[in-house]
XYZ file of C-alpha atoms in Angstrom:
484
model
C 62.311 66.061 57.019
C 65.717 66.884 59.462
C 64.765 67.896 62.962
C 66.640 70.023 64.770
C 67.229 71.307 68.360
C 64.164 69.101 69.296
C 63.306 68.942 73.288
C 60.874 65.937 73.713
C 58.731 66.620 77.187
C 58.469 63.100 77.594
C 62.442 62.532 77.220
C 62.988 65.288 79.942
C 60.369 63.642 82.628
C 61.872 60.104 81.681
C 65.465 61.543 82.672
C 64.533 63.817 85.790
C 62.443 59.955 87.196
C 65.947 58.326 85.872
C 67.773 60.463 88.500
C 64.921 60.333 91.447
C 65.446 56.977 91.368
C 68.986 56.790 91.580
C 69.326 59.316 94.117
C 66.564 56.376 95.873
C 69.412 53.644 95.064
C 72.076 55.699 96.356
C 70.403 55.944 99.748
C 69.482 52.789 99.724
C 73.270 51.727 99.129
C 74.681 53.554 101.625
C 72.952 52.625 104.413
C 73.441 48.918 103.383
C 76.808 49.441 103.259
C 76.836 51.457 106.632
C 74.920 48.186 107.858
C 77.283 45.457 106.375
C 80.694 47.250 107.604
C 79.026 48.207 110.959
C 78.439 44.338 111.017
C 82.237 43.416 109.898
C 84.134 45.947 111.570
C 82.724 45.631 114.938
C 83.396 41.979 115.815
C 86.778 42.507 114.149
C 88.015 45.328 115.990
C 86.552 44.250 119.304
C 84.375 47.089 120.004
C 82.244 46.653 123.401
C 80.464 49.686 124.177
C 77.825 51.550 122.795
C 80.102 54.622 122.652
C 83.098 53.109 120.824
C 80.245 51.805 118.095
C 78.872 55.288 117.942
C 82.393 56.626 117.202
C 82.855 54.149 114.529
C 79.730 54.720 113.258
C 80.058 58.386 113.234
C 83.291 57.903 111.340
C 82.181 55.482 108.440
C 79.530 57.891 108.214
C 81.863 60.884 107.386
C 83.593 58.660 104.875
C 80.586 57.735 102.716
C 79.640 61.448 103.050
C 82.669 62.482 101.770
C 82.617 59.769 99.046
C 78.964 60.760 97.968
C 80.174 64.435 97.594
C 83.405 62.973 95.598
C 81.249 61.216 93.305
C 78.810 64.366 92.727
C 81.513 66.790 92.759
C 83.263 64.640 90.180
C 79.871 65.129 88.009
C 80.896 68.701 88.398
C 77.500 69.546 90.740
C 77.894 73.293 92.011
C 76.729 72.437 95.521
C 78.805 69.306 95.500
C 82.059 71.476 94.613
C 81.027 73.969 97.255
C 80.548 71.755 100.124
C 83.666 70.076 98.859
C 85.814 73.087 98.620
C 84.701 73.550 102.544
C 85.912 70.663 103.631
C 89.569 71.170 102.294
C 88.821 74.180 103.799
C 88.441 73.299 106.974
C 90.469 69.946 107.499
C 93.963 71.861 105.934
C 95.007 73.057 109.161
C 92.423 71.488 111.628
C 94.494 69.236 114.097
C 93.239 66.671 116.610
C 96.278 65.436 117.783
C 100.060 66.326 119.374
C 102.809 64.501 117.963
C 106.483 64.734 118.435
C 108.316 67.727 116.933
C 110.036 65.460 114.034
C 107.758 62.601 114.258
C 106.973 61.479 110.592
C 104.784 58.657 109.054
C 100.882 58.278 108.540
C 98.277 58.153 111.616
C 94.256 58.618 111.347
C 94.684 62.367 110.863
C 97.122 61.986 108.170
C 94.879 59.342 106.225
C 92.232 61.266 106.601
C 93.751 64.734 104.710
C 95.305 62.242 101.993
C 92.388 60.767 101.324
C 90.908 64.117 100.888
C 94.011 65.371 98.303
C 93.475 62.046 96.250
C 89.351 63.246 96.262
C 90.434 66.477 95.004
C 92.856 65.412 92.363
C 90.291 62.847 91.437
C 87.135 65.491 90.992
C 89.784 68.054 89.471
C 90.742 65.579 86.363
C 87.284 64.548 85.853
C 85.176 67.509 86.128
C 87.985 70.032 84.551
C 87.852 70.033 80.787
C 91.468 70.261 79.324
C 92.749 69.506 82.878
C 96.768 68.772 82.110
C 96.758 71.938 79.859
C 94.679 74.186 82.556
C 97.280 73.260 84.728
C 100.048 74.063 83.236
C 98.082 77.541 81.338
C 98.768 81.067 82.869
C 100.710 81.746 86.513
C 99.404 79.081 88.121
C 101.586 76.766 85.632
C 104.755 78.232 88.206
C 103.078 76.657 91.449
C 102.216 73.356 89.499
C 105.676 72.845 88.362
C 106.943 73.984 91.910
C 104.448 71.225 93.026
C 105.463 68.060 90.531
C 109.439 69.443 92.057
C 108.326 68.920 95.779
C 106.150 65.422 94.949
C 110.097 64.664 93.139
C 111.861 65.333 95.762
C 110.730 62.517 97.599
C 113.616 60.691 95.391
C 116.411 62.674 97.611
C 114.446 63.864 100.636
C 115.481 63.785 104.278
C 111.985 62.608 105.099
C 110.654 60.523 102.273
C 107.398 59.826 103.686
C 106.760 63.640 104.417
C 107.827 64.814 101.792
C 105.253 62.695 99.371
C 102.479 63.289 101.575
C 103.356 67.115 101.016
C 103.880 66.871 97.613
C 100.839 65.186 97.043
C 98.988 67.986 98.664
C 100.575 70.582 97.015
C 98.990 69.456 93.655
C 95.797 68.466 95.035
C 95.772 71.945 96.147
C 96.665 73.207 92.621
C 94.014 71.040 90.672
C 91.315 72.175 93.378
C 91.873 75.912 92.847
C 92.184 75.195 88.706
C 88.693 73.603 89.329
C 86.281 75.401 91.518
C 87.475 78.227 89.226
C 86.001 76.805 86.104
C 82.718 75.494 87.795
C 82.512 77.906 90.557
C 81.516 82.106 90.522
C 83.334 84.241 93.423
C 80.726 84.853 95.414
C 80.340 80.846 95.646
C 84.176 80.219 96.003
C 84.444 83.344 98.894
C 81.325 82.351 100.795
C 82.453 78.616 100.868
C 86.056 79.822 101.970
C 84.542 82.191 104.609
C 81.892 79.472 106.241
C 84.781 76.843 106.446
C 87.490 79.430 107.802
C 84.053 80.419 110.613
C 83.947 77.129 111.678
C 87.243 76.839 112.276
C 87.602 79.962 114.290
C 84.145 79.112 116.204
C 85.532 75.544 117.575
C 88.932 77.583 118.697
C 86.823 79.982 120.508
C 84.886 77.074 121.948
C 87.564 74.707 123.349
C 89.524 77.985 124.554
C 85.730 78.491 126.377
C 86.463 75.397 128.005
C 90.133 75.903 129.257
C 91.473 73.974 126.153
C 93.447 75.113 123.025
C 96.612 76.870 124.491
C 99.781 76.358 123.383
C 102.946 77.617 124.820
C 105.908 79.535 122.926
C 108.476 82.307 123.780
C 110.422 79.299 125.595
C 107.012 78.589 127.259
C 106.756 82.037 128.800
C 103.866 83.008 126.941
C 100.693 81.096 126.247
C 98.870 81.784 123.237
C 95.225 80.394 121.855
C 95.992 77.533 119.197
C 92.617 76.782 119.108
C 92.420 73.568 116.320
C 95.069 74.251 114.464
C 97.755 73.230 116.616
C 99.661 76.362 116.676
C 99.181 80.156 117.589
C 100.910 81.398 114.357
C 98.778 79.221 112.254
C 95.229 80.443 114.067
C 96.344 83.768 113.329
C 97.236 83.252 109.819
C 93.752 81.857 109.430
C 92.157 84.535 111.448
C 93.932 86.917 109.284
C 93.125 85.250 106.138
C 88.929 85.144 106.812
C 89.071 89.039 107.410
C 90.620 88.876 104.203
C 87.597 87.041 102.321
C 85.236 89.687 104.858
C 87.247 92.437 102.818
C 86.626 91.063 99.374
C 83.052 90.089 100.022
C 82.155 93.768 101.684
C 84.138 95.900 98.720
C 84.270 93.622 95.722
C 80.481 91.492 95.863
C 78.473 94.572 97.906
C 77.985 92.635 101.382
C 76.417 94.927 103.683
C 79.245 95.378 106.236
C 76.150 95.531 109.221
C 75.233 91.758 107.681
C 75.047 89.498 109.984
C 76.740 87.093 107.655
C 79.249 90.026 107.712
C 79.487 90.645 111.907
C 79.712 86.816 113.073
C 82.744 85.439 110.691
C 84.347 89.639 111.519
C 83.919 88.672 115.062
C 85.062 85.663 115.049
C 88.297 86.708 113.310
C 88.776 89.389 115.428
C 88.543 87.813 118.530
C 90.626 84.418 117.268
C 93.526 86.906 116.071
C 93.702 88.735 119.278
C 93.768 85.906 121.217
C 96.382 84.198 119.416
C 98.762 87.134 119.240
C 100.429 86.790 115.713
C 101.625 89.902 115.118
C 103.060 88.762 111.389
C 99.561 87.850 110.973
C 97.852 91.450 111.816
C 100.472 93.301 109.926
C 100.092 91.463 107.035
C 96.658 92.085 106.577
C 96.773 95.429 107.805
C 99.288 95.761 104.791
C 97.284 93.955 102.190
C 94.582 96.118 102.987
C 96.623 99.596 103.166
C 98.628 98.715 100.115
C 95.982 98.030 97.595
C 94.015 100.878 98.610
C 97.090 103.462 98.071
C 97.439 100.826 94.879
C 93.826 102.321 93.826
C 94.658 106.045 95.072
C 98.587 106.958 94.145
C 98.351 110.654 95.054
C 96.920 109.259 98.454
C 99.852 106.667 98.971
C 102.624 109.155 97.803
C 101.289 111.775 100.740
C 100.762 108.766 103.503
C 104.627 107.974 102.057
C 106.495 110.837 102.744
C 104.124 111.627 106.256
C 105.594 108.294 107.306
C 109.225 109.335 106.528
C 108.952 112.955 107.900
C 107.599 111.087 111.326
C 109.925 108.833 110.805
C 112.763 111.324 111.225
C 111.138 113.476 114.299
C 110.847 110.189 116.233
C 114.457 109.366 115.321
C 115.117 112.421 116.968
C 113.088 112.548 119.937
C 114.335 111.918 123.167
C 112.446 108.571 123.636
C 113.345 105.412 125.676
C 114.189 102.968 122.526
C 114.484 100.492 125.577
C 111.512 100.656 127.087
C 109.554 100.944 124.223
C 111.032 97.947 123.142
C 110.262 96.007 126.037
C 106.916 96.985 126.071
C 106.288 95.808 122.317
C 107.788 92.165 123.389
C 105.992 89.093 124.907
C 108.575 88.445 127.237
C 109.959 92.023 128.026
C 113.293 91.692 126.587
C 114.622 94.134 124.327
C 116.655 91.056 122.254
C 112.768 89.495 121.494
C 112.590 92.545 119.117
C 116.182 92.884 117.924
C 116.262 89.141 117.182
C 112.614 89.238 115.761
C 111.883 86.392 118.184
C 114.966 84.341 117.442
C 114.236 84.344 113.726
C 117.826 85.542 112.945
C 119.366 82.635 114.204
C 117.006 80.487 112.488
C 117.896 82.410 109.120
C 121.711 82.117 109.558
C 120.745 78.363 110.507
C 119.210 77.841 107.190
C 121.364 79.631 104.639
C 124.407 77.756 105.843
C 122.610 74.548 105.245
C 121.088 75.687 101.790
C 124.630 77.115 100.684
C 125.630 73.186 101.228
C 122.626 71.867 98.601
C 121.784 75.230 96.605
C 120.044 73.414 93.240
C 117.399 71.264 94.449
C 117.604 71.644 98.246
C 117.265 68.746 100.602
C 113.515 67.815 99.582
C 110.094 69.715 99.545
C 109.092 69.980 103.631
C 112.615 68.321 104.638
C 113.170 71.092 107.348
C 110.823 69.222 109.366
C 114.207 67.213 110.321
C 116.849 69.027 109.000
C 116.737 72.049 111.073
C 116.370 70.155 114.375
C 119.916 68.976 113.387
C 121.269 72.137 112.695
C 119.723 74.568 114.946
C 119.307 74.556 118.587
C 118.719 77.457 120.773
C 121.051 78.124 123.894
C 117.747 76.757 126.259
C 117.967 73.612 123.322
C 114.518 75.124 121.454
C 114.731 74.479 118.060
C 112.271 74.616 114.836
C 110.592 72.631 111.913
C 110.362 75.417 109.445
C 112.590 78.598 108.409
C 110.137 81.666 109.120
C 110.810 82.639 105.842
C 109.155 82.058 102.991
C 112.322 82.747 100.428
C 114.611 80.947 102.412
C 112.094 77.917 103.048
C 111.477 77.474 99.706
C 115.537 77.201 99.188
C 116.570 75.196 101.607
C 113.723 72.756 100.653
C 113.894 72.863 96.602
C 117.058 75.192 95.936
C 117.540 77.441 93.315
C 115.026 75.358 90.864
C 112.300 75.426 93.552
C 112.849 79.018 94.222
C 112.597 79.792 90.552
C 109.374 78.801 90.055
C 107.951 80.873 93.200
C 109.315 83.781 91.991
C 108.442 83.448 88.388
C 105.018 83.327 90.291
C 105.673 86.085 92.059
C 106.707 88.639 89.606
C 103.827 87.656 87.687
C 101.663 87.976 90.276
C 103.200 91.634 91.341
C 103.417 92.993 87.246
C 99.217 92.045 87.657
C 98.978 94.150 91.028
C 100.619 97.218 88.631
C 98.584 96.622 85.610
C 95.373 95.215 86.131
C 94.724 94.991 90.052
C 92.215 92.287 90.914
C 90.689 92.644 94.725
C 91.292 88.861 95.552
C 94.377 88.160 94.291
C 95.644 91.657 94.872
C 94.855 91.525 98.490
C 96.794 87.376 98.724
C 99.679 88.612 96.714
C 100.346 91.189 99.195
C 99.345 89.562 102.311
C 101.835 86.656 100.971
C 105.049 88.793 100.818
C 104.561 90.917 104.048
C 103.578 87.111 105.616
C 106.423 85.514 104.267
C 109.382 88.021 106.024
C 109.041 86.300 109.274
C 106.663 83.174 108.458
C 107.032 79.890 105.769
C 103.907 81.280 103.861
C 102.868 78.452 101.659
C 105.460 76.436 101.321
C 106.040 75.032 104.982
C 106.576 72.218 106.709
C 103.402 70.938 104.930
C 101.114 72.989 102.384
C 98.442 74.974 104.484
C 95.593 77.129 103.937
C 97.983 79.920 102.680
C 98.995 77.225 99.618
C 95.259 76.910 98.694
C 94.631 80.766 98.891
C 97.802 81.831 96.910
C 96.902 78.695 94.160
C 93.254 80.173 93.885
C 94.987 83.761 93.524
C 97.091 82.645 90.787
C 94.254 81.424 88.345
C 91.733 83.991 90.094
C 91.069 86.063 86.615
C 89.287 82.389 85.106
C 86.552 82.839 87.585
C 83.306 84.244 86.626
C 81.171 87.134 88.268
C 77.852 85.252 88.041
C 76.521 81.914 86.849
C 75.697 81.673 83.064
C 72.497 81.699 82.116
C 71.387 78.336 82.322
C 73.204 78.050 85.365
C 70.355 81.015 86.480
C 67.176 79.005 85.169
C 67.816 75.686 86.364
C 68.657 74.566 82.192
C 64.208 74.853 82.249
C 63.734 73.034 78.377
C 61.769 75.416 76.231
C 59.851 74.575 72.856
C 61.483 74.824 69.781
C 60.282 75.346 66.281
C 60.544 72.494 63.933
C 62.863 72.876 60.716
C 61.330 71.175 57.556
């Protein structure tokens, strides 16, 4: 007799008690272990107040927390990889400190997002079947090998320390995206992205509420909301990015647009990117979102086309003060804010002379975050950590090898737009080249949220619609015939 298939009832109830009681162990284990360091750390560290051992409770607690989700999420649990994928989320550009413009090296903040790259490459190679050839499959291969480039760099780099840190993200980054794609549907992906990005937003909003989270720029003639993220630019780009994910959910997955889970993150983004004032921001996702729609309607794009040039040519002719206008349009009321794009030229002329110096691999992946300090200065002595560009960035940091692989990316990317349009990574690809005239994109000073969007853009066609069946009824056992 040869059974087959066979799903003993007793087996199952003898493996769902196996895993009550561990989850009971687990608990158990963690708060002994919150105990026992609680116990070590305090006399150690000198801690006299109730407040400071509150703090340091509060932190140890975040760190078993994020191990427990670690080891689930390496287990490949959905809800694990969710909540996971929201923390990277939120913690990429979330800041809690000032440092000094080229200050380099590790501090709290920086252990904190390294330990959360070494989580992520960690779940990614255990949970991601095939991982090294996953990596390296389809057009997310070009970011990976742009990736291993910037983690090698650290060989030659101007700032070693930075640059390995970077690196190190940069792949995290890579192997995250490659693996809430495999485990993950859209809708869970795009509503994790969108709660994270909300918080984000909603803690700007709230220390601006309390006369906190400016930041000064325009020689420190204009002040701008930062928010967390420790820049104005970067607030925007994330305020930009979440209306984004609004757009996807609302066309692509059918979320009422009058949903509250639909008004509060719009709001929020709305609000955060006024406040902030990136205009490279709002233009690029007002072009994202006006490109692939004329992408889905050509007749419509060709007319809004030549409308633009015909206007185009009436105001060229029209007795209109260029002057004025273009003091109105700048932060500061000059009219050499606008010609100069906000000093960007300078910056760019800056940059290729130093890249023409070091044109194959650059000077190492992030290494602008001293190198243009040296070579730029502003006639008030300003200066900058990054090119606000994304071509030239990459360039000056990896040279022609670096920039290779991002445009090999790229023109995959754009021959996709043309042949088979996809609303996500349509909507990124877009967003990403209209970003990148005036702005690093994802390859700044340090990988930001932009990286992790553009990497989950790039392997976007290996996520599923819906969960598979099983995935639907909880894997319920069901009785099976018996084969004699």
């Amino acid at each position: 007799m040869k059974l087959k298939n066979f799903s003993s009832p007793v087996a199952i109830n003898l493996v769902r008690t196996q895993e009550g009681g561990l989850w009971k162990v687990l608990v158990v284990s963690i708060a002994f272990g919150l105990a026992v360091l609680l116990g070590m750390l305090v006399p150690i560290l000198g801690f006299n107040s109730a407040s400071s051992v509150l703090i340091l409770f509060l932190i140890l607690s975040l760190v078993i927390l994020l191990g427990t989700v670690t080891y689930f999420a390496i287990r490949s649990r959905t809800w694990a990889l969710i909540f996971f994928l929201a923390i990277s989320v939120f913690l990429i550009d979330a800041t809690i400190r000032q440092r000094e413009l080229t200050e380099q090296g590790f501090d709290m903040q920086s252990l904190i997002k390294f330990a959360i790259w070494c989580a992520a490459l960690l779940i990614a190679f255990f949970s991601t079947r095939k991982f090294s050839s996953n990596m390296l499959r389809g057009d997310i291969k070009w970011l990976t090998l742009f990736s291993l480039l910037g983690l090698a760099s650290t060989a030659y780099s101007l700032t070693p320390i930075y640059t390995f840190g970077a690196g190190i993200a940069a792949i995290s980054y890579c192997a995250l995206a490659i693996c809430v794609a495999e485990h993950l549907t859209k809708q869970q992906i795009l509503y994790s992205l969108l709660g994270a990005i909300s918080i984000v937003l909603a803690l700007s909003l709230a220390v601006f509420a309390f006369g906190d989270g400016m930041a000064a720029s325009e020689g420190d003639s204009t002040i701008r909301l930062a928010g967390i993220t420790g820049s104005a630019n970067s607030l925007g780009r994330t305020a930009s990015l979440a209306i984004l994910v609004i757009a996807v959910l609302v066309f692509g997955h059918r979320l009422p647009l009058y949903s509250w889970r639909c008004l509060v993150p719009l709001g929020l983004a709305l609000t955060c990117l006024l406040l902030s004032d990136s205009r490279t921001a709002t233009l690029a996702v007002i072009a994202a979102l006006g490109l692939y729609l004329l992408r889905l309607r050509p007749i419509l794009g060709f007319t809004v086309v030549i409308a633009g040039a015909v206007s185009g040519l009436l105001l060229l002719n029209l007795n209109i003060p260029w002057e004025q206008f273009g003091k109105s349009l700048a932060r500061t009321g000059r009219v050499s804010e606008m010609t100069t794009l906000t000093g960007r030229t300078e910056i760019w002329h800056a940059t290729w002379t130093a890249f023409l110096e070091q044109p194959l691999l650059g000077y190492g992946f992030a290494a602008t975050k001293v190198l243009l300090p040296e070579v730029y200065r502003s006639y008030w002595g300003f200066t900058v950590t990054q090119a606000h560009n994304f071509f030239l960035q990459t360039a000056v940091t990896t040279g022609l090898v670096g920039l290779a692989f991002v445009l090999m990316a790229l023109i995959r990317q754009g021959i996709a737009f043309i042949t088979r349009p996809q609303l996500f990574s349509g909507l990124i690809f877009i967003y990403l080249l209209v970003y990148g005239i005036t702005e690093p994109g994802p390859i700044g000073p340090a990988p930001n949220i932009l990286t992790l969007f553009w990497a989950l853009s790039l392997c976007w066609d290996r996520v599923r619609d819906a969960p598979v069946a099983k995935e639907i009824i909880g894997a319920i056992p069901k009785k099976r015939k018996v084969t004699v």
